[in-house]
XYZ file of N, CA and C in Angstrom:
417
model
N 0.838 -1.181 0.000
C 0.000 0.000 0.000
C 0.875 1.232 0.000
N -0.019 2.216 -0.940
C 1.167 3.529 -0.548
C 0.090 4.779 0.151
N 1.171 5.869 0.674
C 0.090 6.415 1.338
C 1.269 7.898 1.397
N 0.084 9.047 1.459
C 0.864 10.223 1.512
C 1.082 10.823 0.349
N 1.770 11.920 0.231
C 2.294 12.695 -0.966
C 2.281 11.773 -2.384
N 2.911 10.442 -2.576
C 3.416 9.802 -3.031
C 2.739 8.844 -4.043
N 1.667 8.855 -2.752
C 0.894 7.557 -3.601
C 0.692 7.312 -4.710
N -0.074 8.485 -5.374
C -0.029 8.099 -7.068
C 1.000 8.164 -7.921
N 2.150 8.205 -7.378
C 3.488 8.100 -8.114
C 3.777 6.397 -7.831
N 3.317 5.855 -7.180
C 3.936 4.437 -6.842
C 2.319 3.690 -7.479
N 1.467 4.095 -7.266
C 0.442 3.430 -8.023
C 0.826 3.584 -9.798
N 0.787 4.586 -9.998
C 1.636 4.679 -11.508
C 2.781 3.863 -11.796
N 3.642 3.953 -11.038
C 4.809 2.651 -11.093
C 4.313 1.456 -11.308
N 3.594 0.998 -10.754
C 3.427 0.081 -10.244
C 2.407 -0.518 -11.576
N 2.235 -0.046 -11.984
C 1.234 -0.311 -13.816
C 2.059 -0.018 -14.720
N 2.898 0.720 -14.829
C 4.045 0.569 -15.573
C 4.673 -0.794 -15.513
N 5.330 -1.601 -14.592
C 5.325 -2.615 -14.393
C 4.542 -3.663 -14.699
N 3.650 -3.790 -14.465
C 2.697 -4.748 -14.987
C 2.924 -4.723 -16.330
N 3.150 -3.569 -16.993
C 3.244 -3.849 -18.803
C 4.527 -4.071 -18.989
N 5.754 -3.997 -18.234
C 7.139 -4.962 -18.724
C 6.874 -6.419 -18.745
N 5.831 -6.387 -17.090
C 6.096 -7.943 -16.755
C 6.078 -8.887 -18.154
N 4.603 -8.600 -18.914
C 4.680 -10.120 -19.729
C 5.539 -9.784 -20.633
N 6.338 -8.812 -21.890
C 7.389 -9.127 -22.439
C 8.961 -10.127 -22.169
N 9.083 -9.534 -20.699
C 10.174 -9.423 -19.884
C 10.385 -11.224 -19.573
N 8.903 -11.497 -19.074
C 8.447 -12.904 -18.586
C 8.643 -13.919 -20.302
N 8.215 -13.559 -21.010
C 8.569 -13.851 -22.333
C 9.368 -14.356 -22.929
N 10.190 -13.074 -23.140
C 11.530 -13.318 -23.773
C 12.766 -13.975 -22.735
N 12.121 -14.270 -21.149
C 13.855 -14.738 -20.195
C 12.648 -16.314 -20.371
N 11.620 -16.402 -20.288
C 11.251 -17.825 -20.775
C 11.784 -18.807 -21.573
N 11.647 -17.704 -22.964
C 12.600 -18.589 -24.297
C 13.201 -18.394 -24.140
N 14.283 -17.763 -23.481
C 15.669 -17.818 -23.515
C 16.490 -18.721 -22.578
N 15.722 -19.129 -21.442
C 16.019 -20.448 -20.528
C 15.602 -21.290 -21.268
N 14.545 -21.572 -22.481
C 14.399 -22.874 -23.077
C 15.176 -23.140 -24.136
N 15.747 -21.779 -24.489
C 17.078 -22.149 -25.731
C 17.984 -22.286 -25.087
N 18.652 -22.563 -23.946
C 20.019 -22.777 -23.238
C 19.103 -24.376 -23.181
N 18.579 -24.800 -22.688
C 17.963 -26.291 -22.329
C 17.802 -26.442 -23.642
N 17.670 -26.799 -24.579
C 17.054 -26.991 -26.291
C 19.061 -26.792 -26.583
N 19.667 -25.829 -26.497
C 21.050 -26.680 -27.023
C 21.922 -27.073 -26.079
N 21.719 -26.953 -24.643
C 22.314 -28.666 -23.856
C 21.869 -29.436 -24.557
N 20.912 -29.386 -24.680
C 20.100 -31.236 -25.642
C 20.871 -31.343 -26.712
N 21.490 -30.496 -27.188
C 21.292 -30.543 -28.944
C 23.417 -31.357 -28.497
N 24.033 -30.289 -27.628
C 25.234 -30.344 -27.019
C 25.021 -32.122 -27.034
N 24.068 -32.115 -26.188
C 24.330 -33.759 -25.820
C 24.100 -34.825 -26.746
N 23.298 -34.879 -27.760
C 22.375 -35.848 -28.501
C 22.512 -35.600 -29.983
N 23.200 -34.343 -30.259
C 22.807 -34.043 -31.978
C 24.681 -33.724 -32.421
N 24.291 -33.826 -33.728
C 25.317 -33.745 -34.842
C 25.092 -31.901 -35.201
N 26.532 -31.757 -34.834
C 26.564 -30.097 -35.544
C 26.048 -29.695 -36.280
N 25.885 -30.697 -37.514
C 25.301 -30.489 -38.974
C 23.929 -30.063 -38.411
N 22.816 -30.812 -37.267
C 21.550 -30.350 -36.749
C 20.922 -28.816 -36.585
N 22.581 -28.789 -35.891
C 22.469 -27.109 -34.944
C 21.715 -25.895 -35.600
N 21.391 -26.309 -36.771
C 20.870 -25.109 -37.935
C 18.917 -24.925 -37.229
N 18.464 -26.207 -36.541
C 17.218 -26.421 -36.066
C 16.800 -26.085 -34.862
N 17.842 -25.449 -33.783
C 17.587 -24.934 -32.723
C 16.883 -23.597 -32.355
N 16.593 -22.939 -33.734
C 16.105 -21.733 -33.690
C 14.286 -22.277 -33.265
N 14.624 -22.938 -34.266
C 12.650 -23.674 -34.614
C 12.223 -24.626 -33.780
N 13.043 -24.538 -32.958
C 12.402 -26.038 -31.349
C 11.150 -25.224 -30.578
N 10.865 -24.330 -30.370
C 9.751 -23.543 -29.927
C 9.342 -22.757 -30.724
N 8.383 -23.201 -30.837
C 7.219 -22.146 -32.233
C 6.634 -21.791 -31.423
N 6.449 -20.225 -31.850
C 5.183 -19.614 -31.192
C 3.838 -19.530 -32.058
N 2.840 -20.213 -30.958
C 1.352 -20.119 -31.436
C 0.399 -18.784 -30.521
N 1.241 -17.960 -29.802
C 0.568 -16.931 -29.573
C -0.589 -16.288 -29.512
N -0.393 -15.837 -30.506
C -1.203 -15.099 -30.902
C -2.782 -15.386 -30.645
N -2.694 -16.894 -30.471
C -4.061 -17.582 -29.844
C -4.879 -16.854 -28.975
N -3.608 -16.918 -27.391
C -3.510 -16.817 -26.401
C -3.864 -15.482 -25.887
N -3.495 -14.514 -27.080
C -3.726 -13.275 -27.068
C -5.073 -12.710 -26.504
N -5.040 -10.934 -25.395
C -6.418 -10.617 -25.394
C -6.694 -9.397 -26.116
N -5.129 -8.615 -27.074
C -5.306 -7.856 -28.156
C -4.216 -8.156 -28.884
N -4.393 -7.078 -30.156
C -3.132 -7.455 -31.116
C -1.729 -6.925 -30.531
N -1.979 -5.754 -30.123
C -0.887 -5.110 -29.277
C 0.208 -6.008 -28.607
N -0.943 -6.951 -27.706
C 0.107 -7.941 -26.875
C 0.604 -9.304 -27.712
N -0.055 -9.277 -28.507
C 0.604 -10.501 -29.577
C 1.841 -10.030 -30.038
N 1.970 -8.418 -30.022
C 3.144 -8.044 -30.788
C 4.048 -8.066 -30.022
N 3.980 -7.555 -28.805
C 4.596 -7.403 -27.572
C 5.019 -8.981 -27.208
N 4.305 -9.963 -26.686
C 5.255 -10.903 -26.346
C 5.430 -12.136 -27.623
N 4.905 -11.589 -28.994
C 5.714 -12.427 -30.203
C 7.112 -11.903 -30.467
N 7.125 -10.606 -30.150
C 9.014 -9.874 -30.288
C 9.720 -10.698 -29.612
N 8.747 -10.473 -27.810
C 10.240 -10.995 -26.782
C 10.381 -12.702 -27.740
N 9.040 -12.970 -27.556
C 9.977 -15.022 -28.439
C 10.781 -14.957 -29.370
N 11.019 -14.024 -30.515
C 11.830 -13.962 -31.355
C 13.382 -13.133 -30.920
N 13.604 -13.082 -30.215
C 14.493 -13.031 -29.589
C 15.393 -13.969 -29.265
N 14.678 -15.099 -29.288
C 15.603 -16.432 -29.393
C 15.174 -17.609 -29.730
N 13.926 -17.447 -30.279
C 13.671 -18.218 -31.559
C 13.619 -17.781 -32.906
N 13.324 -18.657 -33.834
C 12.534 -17.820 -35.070
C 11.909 -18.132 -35.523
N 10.961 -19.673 -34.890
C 9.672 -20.513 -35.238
C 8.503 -19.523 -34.613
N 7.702 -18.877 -35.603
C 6.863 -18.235 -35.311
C 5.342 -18.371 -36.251
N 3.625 -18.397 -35.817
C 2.845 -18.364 -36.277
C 1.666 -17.195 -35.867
N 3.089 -16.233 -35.106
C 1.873 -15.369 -34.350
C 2.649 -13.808 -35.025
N 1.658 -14.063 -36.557
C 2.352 -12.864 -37.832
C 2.213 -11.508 -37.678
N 1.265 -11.338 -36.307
C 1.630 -9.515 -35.953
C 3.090 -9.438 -35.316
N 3.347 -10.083 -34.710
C 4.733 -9.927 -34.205
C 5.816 -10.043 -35.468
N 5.609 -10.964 -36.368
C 6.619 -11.454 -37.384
C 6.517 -10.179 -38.184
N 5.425 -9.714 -38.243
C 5.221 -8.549 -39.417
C 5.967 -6.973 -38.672
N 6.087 -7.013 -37.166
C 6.469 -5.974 -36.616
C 8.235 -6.031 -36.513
N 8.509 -7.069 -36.575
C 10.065 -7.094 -36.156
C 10.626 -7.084 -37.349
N 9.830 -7.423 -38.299
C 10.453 -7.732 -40.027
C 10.304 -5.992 -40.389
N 9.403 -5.108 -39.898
C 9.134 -4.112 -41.224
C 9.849 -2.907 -40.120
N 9.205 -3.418 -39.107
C 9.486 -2.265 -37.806
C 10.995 -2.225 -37.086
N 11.487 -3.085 -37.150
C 12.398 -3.220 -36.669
C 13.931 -3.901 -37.437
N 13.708 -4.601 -38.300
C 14.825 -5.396 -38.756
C 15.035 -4.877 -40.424
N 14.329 -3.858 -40.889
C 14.686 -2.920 -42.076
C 14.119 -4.120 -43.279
N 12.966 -4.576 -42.653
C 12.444 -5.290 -44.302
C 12.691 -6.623 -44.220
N 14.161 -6.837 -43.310
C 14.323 -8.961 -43.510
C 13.448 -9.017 -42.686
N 13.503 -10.212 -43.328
C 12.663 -11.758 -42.156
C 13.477 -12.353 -41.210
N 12.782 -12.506 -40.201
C 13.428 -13.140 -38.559
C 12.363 -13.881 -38.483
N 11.083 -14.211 -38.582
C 11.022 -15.762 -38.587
C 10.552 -16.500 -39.526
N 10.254 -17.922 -39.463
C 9.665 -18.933 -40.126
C 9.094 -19.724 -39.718
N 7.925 -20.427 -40.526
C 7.002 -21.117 -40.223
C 7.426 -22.623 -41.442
N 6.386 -23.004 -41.376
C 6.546 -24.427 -42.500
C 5.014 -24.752 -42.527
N 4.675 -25.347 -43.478
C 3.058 -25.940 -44.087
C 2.749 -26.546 -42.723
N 1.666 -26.188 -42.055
C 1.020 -27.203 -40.909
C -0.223 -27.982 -41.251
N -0.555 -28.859 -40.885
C -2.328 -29.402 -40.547
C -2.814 -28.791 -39.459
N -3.843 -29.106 -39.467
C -4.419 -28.714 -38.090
C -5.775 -29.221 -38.181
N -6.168 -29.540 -37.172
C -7.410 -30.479 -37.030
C -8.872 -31.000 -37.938
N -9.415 -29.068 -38.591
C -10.051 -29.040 -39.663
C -9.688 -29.646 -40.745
N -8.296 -29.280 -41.080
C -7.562 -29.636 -42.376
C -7.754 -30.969 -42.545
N -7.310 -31.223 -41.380
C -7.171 -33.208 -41.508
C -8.231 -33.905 -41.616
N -9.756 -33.307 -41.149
C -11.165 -33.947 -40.690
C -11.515 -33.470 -42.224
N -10.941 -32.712 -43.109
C -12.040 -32.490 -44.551
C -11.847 -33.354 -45.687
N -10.701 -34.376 -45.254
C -10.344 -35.410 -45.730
C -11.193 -36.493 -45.370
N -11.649 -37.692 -46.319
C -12.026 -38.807 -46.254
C -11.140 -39.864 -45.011
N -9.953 -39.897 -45.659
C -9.019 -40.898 -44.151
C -7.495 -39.362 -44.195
N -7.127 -40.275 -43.361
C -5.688 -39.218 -43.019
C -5.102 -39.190 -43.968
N -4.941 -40.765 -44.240
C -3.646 -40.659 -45.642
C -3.862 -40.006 -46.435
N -5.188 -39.657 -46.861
C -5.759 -39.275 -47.867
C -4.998 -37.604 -47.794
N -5.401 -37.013 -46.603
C -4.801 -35.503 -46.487
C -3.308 -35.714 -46.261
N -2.176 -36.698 -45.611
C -0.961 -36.762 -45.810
C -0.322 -36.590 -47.052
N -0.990 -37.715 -48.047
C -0.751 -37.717 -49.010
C -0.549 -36.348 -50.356
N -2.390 -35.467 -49.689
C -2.257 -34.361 -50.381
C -1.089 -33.354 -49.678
N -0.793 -33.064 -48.769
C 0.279 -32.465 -47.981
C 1.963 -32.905 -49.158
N 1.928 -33.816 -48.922
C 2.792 -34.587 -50.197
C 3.199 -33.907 -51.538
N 1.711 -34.101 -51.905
C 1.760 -33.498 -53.291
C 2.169 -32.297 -53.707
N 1.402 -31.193 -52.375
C 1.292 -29.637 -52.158
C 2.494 -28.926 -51.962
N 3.233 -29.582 -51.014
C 4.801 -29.321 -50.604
C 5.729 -30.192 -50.744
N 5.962 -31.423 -51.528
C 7.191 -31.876 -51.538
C 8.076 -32.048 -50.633
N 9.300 -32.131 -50.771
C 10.264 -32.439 -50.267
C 10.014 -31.415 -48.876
N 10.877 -31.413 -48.194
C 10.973 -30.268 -47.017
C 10.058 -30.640 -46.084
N 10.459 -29.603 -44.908
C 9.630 -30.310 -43.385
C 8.286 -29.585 -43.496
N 7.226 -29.864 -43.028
C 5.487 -29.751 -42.839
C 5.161 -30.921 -41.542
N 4.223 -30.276 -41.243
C 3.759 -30.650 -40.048
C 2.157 -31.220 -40.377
């Protein structure tokens, strides 16, 4: 509690804060899961791999989101140390807003539940997945 002269200077603080927290919470998240993601890689993978550590955490965000604002806000902090991203207000802000036009992340062809149910059997939509994208990784 604050009290006196002061108070609404520490109540103001104190909401200022609240809007670092979730970037802040964000970006030291992925960034403890990319130190754990290349111990693993340290322990278990071939150098030649190491090119895939960016894309071990995709962000689906934007889901989660309760405006666009904050999709942008904590899709930046994830790209910070990833670059598997599906949450494209953020991808579109760090690419135009910030990184002079390149691209910082990537995605790859996904399914997703509809996709797969408008198919007769699975194979049936694997197969078209196949056809659609070729060679290269899809989900």
């Amino acid at each position: 509690q604050s009290f006196g002269e002061y108070s609404r200077l520490i109540t103001f603080l104190e909401t200022l804060l609240t809007m670092i927290w979730y970037p802040t919470t964000v970006a030291t998240l992925s960034r403890r899961t990319r130190q754990i993601v290349e111990d693993a890689f340290d322990a278990s993978a071939d150098k030649e791999s190491y090119w895939k550590i960016g894309s071990r955490l995709h962000d689906f965000g934007f889901r989660g989101c309760t405006t666009l604002e904050q999709s942008v806000v904590g899709g930046s902090a994830h790209l910070l140390s990833f670059d598997g991203s599906d949450t494209m207000s953020a991808c579109y802000y760090v690419q135009f807003e910030l990184n002079g036009g390149k691209p910082i992340a990537t995605s790859i062809p996904a399914t997703e539940h509809s996709v797969m149910t408008s198919w007769k059997t699975e194979k049936e939509a694997i197969l078209n997945m196949m056809n659609q994208f070729g060679k290269g990784v899809y989900a």
